[in-house]
Tab-separated table of C-alpha atoms in Angstrom:
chain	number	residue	atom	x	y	z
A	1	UNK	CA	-22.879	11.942	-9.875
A	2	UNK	CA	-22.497	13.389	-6.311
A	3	UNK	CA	-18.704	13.277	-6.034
A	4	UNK	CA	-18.469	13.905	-2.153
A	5	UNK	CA	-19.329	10.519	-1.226
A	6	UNK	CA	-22.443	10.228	1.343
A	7	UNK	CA	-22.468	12.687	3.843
A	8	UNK	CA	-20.589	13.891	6.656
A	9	UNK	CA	-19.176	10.271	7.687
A	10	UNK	CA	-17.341	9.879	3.693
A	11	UNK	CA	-15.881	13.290	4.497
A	12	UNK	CA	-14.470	12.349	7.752
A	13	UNK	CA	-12.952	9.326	6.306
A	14	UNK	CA	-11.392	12.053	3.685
A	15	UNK	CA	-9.791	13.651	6.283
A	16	UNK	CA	-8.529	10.739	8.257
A	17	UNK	CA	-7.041	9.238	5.079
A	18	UNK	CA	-4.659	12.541	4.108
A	19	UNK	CA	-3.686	13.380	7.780
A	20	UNK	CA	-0.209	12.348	7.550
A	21	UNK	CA	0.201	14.049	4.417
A	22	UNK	CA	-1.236	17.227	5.191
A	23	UNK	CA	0.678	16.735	9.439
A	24	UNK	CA	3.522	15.976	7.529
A	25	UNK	CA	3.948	19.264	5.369
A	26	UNK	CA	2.609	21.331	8.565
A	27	UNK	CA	5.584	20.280	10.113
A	28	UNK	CA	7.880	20.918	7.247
A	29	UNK	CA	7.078	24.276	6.498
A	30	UNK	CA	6.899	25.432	10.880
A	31	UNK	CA	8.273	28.645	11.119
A	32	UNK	CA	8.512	29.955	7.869
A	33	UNK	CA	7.172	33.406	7.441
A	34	UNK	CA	7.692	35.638	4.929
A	35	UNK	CA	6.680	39.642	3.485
A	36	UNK	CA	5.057	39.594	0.157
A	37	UNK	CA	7.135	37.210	-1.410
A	38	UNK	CA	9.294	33.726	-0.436
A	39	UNK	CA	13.303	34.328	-0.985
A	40	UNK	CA	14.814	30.606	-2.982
A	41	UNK	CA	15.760	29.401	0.600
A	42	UNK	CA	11.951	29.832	1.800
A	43	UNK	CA	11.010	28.035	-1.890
A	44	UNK	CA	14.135	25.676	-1.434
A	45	UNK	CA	12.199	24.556	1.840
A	46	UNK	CA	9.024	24.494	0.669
A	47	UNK	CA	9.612	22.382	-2.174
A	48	UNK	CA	12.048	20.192	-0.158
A	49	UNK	CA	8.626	19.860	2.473
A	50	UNK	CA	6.587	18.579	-0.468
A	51	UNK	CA	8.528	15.969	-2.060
A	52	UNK	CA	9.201	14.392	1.368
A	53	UNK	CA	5.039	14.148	1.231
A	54	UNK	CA	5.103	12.234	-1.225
A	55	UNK	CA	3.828	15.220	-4.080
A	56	UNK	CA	6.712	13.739	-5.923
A	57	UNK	CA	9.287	16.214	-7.886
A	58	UNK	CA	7.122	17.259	-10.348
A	59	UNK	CA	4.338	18.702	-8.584
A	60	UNK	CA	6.630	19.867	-5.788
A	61	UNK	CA	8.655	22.145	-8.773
A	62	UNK	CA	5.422	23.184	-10.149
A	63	UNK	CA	4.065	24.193	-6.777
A	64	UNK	CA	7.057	25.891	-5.846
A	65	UNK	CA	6.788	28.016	-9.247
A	66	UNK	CA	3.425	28.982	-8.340
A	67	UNK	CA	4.689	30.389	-5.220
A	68	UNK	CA	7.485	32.221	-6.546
A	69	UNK	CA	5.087	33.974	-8.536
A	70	UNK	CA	2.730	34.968	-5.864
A	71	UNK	CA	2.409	38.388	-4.190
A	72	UNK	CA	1.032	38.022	-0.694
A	73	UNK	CA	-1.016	40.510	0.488
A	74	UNK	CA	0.605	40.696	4.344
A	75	UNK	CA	3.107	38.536	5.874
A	76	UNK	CA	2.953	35.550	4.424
A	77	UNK	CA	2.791	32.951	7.486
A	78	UNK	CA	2.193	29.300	6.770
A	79	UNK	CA	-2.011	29.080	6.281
A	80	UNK	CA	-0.778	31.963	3.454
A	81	UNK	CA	1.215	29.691	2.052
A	82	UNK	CA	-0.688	26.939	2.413
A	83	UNK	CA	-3.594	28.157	1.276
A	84	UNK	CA	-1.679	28.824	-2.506
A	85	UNK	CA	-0.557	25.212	-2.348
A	86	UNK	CA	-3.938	24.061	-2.247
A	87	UNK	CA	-5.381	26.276	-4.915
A	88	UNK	CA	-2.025	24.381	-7.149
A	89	UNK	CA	-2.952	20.906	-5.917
A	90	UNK	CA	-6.466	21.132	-7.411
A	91	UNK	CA	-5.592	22.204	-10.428
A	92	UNK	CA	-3.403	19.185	-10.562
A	93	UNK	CA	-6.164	17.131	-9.818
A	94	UNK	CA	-9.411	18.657	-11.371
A	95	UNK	CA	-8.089	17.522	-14.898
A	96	UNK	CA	-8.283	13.485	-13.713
A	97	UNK	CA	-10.913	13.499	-11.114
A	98	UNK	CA	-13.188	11.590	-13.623
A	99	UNK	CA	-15.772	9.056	-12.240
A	100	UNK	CA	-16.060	5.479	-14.475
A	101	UNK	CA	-19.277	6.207	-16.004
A	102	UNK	CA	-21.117	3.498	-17.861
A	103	UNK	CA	-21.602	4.206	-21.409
A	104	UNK	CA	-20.840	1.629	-23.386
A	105	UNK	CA	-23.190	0.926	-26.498
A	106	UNK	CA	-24.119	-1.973	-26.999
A	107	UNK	CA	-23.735	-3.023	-23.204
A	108	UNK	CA	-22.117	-4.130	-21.191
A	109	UNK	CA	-19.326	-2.266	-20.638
A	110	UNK	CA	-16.126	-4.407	-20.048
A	111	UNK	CA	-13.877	-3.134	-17.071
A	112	UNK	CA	-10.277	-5.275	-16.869
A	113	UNK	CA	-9.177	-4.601	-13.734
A	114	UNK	CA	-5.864	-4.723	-12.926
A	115	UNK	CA	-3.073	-4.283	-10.158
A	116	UNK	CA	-0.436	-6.158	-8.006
A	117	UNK	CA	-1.413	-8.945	-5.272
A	118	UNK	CA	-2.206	-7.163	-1.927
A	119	UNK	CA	-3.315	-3.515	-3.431
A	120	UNK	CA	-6.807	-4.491	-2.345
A	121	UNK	CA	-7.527	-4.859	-6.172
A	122	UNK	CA	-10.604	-8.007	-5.470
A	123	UNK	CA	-12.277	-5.950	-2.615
A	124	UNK	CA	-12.061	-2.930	-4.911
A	125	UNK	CA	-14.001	-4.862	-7.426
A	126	UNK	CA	-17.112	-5.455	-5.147
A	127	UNK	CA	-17.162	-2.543	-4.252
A	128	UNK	CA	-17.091	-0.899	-7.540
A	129	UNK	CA	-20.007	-3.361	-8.279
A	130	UNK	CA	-21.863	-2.116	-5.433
A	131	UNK	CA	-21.313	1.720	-6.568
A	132	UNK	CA	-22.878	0.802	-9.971
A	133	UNK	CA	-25.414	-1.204	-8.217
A	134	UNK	CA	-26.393	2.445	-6.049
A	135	UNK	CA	-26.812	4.339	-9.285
A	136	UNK	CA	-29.163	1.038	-10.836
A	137	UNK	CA	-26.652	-0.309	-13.100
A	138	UNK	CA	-27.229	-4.500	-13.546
A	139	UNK	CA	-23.192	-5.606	-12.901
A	140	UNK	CA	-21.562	-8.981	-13.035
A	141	UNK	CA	-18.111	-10.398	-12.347
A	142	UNK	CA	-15.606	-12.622	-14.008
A	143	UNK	CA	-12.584	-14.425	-12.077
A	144	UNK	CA	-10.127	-13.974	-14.825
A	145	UNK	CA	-7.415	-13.962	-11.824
A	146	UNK	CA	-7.312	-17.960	-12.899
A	147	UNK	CA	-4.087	-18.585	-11.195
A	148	UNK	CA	-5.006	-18.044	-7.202
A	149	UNK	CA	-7.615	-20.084	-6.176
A	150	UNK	CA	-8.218	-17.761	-3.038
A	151	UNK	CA	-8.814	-14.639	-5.625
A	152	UNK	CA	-11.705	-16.835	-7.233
A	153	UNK	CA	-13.138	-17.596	-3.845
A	154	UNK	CA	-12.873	-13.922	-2.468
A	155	UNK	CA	-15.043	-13.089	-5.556
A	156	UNK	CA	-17.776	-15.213	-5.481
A	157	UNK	CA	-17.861	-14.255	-1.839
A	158	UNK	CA	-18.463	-10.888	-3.060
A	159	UNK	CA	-20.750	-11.938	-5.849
A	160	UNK	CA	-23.072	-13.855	-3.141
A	161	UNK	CA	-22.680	-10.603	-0.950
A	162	UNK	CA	-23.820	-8.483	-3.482
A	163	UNK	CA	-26.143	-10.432	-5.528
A	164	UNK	CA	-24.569	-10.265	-8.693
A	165	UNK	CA	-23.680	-13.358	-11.147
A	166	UNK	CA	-20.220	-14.740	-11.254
A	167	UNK	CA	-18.112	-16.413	-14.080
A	168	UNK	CA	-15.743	-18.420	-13.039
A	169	UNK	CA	-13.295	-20.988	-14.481
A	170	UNK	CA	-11.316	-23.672	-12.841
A	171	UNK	CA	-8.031	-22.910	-10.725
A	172	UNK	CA	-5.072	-22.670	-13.603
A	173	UNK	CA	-7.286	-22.532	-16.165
A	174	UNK	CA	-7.723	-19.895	-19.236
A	175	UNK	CA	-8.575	-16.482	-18.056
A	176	UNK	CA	-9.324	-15.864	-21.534
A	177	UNK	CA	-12.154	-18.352	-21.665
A	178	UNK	CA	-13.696	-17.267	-18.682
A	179	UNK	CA	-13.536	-13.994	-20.084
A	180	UNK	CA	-15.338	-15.105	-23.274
A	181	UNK	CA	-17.729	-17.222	-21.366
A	182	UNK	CA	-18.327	-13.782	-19.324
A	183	UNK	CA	-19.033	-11.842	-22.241
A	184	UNK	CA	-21.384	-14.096	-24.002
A	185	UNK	CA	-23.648	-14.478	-20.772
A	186	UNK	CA	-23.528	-10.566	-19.966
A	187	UNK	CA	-24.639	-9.735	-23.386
A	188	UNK	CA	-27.180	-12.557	-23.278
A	189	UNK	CA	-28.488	-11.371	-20.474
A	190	UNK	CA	-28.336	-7.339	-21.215
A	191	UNK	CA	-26.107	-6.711	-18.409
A	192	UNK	CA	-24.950	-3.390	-18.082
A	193	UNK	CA	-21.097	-3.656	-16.302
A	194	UNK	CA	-18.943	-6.635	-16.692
A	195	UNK	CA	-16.051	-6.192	-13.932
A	196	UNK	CA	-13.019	-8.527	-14.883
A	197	UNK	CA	-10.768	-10.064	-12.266
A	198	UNK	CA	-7.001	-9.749	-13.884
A	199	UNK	CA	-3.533	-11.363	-12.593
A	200	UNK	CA	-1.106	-9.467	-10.960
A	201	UNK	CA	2.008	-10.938	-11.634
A	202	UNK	CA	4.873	-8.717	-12.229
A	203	UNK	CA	7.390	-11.028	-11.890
A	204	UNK	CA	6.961	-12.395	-15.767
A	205	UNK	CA	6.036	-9.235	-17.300
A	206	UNK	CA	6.282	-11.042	-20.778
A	207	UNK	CA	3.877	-13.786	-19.613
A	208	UNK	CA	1.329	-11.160	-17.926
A	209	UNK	CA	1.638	-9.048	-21.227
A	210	UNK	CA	0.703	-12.207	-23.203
A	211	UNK	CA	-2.186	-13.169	-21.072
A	212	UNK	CA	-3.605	-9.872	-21.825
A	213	UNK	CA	-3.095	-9.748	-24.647
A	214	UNK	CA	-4.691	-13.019	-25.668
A	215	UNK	CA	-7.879	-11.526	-23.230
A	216	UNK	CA	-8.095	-8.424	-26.150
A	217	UNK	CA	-8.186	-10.508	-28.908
A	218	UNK	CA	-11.266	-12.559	-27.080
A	219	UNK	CA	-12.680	-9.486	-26.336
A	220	UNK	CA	-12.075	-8.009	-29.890
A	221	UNK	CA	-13.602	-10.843	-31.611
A	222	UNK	CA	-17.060	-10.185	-29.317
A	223	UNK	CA	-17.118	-6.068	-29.111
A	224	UNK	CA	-14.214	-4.734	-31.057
A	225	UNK	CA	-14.832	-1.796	-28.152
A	226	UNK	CA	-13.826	-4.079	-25.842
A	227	UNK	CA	-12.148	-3.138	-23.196
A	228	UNK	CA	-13.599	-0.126	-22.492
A	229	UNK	CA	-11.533	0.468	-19.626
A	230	UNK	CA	-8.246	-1.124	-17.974
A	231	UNK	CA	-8.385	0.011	-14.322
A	232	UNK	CA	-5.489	-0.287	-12.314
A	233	UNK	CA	-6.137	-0.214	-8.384
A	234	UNK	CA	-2.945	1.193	-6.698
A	235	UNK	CA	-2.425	0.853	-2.651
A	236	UNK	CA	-1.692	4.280	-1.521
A	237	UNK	CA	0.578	2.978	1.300
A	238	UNK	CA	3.207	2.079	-1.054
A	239	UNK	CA	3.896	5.869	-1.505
A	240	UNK	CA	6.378	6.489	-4.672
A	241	UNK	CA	6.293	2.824	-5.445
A	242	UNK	CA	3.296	3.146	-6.613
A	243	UNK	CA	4.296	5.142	-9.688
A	244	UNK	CA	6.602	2.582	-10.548
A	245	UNK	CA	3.311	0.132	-10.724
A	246	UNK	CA	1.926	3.132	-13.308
A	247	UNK	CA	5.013	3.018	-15.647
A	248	UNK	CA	4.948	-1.098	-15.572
A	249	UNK	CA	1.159	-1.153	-15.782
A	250	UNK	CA	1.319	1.262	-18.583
A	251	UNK	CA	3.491	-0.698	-20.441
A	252	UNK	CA	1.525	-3.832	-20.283
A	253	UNK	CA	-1.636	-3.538	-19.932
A	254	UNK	CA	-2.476	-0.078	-21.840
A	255	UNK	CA	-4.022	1.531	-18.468
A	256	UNK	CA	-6.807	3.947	-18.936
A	257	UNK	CA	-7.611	4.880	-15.739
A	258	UNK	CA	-6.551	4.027	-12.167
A	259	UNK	CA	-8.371	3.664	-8.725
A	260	UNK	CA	-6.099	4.511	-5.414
A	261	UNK	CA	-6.828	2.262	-2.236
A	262	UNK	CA	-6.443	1.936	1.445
A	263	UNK	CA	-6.424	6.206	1.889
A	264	UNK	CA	-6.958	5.796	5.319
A	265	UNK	CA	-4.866	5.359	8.676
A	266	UNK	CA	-1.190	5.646	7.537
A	267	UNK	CA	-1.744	6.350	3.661
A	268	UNK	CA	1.041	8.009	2.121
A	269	UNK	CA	-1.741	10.398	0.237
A	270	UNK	CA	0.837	12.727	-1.263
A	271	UNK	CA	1.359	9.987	-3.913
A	272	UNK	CA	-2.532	10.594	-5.559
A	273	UNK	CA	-1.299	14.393	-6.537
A	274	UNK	CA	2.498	12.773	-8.009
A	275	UNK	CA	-0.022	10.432	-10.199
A	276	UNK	CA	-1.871	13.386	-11.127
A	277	UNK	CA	0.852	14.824	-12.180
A	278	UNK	CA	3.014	12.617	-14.043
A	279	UNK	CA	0.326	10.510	-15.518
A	280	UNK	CA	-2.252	12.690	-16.403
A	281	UNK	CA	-4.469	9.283	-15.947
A	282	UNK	CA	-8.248	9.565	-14.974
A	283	UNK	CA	-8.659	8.958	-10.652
A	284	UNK	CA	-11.906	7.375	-11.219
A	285	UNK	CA	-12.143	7.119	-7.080
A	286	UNK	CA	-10.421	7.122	-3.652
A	287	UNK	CA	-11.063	3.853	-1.438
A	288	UNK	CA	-10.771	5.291	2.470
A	289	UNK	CA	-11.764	2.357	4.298
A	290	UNK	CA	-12.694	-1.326	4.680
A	291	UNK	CA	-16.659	-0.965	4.660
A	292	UNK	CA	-18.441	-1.961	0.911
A	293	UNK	CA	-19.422	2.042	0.426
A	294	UNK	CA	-15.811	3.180	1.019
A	295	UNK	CA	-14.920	3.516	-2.445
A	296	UNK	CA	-16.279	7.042	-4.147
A	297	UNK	CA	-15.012	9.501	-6.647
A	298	UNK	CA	-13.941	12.791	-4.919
A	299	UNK	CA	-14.007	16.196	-5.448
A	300	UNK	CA	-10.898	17.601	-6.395
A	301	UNK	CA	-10.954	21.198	-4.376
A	302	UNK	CA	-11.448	19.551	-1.064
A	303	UNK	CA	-9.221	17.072	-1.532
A	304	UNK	CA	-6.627	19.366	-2.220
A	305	UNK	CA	-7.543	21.641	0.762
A	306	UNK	CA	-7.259	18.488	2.793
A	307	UNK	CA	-3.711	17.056	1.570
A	308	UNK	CA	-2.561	21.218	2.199
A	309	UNK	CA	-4.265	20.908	5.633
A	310	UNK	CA	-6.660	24.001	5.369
A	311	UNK	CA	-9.767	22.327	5.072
């Protein structure tokens, strides 16, 4: 799978998305030159720079122990500097930059997705429908986010956009039957993808951690396989919050991979290499924009050129 999104335009949008982060340590790290190596106030700084973008503690301290090992070959001036950091962000991120690839036997592959109201988590569905649909996978939906009736309407407003089949079950009903009812008309119909609408209320974590539970079980008694994947869809512009949604998410829903949204304008980008990080969870894509082909895996070394603002 081509993992720099189509073209020039997806890079552009790349580069928009991470411009505060990588402005943002610019700024930090003005001025600082060095000979061949950083003293602790120089590393004191730069670590200091990181964390305020968002890198988190962990990758700023493992960043900042990468520099204190390196020999530069002149003067080391800020593109120097900055040129190590981003060599230390991609290895943070090659081991999770992992695209969802369909491979469920037999099909279809069940996809819970998951994540708080407002992290763009229903418009992230369609268009991870539509990114299966460009590489000629058959995908259908289920609106197992029973308890908003604007969450069922948004998706079979994506379903009719896309062309792809819709389960859906009453407002308050059992997400768990429409997720049976899914499963027993993908299979039927040897659909390759089923993407689940999930609820994304934190305020009852015991009452979300049931509902999922209960959805397993359905699942289990279909494809013990099944899920395949729990995907929770983070909104970048929450910044360190975010990871908070990770630990919680973790806890009750068993996460296996996680999709990061709205990368673009005033996105707190930093946040994707903290994840990286402290998770270790597959990135299965970046979402920099509003249109339906604005969600795409990435590539790891440019992203991390970009955040370090040498690309």
């Amino acid at each position: 799978m081509n993992t720099d999104g189509p073209g020039d335009a997806w890079a552009q949008r790349i580069f928009g998305g991470f411009r505060k982060t990588s402005e943002r340590l610019a700024e930090n790290l003005s001025g600082i030159v060095a000979k061949t190596r950083l003293d602790e106030s120089q590393l004191d700084d730069i670590e200091d720079a990181l964390i305020m973008s968002d890198l988190g503690p962990r990758a700023a301290a493992r960043i900042r122990d990468r520099l204190a090992e390196e020999r530069f070959e002149r003067d080391a001036d800020e593109r120097a500097i900055m040129e190590v950091v981003a060599r230390e962000i991609a290895e943070i991120l090659r081991p999770v930059a992992k695209p969802l690839e369909i491979v469920a036997f037999p099909r279809p592959q069940v996809i819970l997705v998951i994540g708080v109201n407002g992290s763009g988590k229903t418009t992230t569905i369609a268009k991870l429908a539509h990114l299966f649909q460009e590489q000629d996978y058959s995908v259908m939906l289920a609106a197992g986010d029973t308890f908003r009736a604007a969450a069922i309407g948004q998706l079979a407003v994506w379903a009719d956009r896309l062309g792809v089949e819709i389960v859906k079950g009453p407002e308050g009903g059992d997400p768990a039957s429409v997720v049976f009812d899914a499963v027993k008309a993908a299979t039927g119909k040897g659909i390759d993808a089923l993407i689940v609408d999930t609820a994304g209320r934190l305020q009852n974590k015991r009452e979300l951690m049931d509902e999922l539970a209960k959805i397993r079980r359905v699942l289990g008694r279909l494809n013990p396989e099944a899920p395949h994947d729990v995907v929770l869809v983070l909104d970048a512009t929450n910044g360190q919050n975010a990871l908070s949604q990770i630990e919680i998410f973790k806890e009750v829903a068993g996460v296996s991979g996680l999709i990061m949204t709205k990368l673009d304008g005033t996105a707190r980008g930093g946040v994707l290499v903290a994840a990286a990080e402290q998770y270790g969870l597959p990135i299965h894509a970046i979402g920099v924009g509003e249109k339906i082909d604005d969600l795409r895996p990435f590539n790891p070394d440019l992203l991390a050129r970009v955040i370090a603002g040498v690309a």
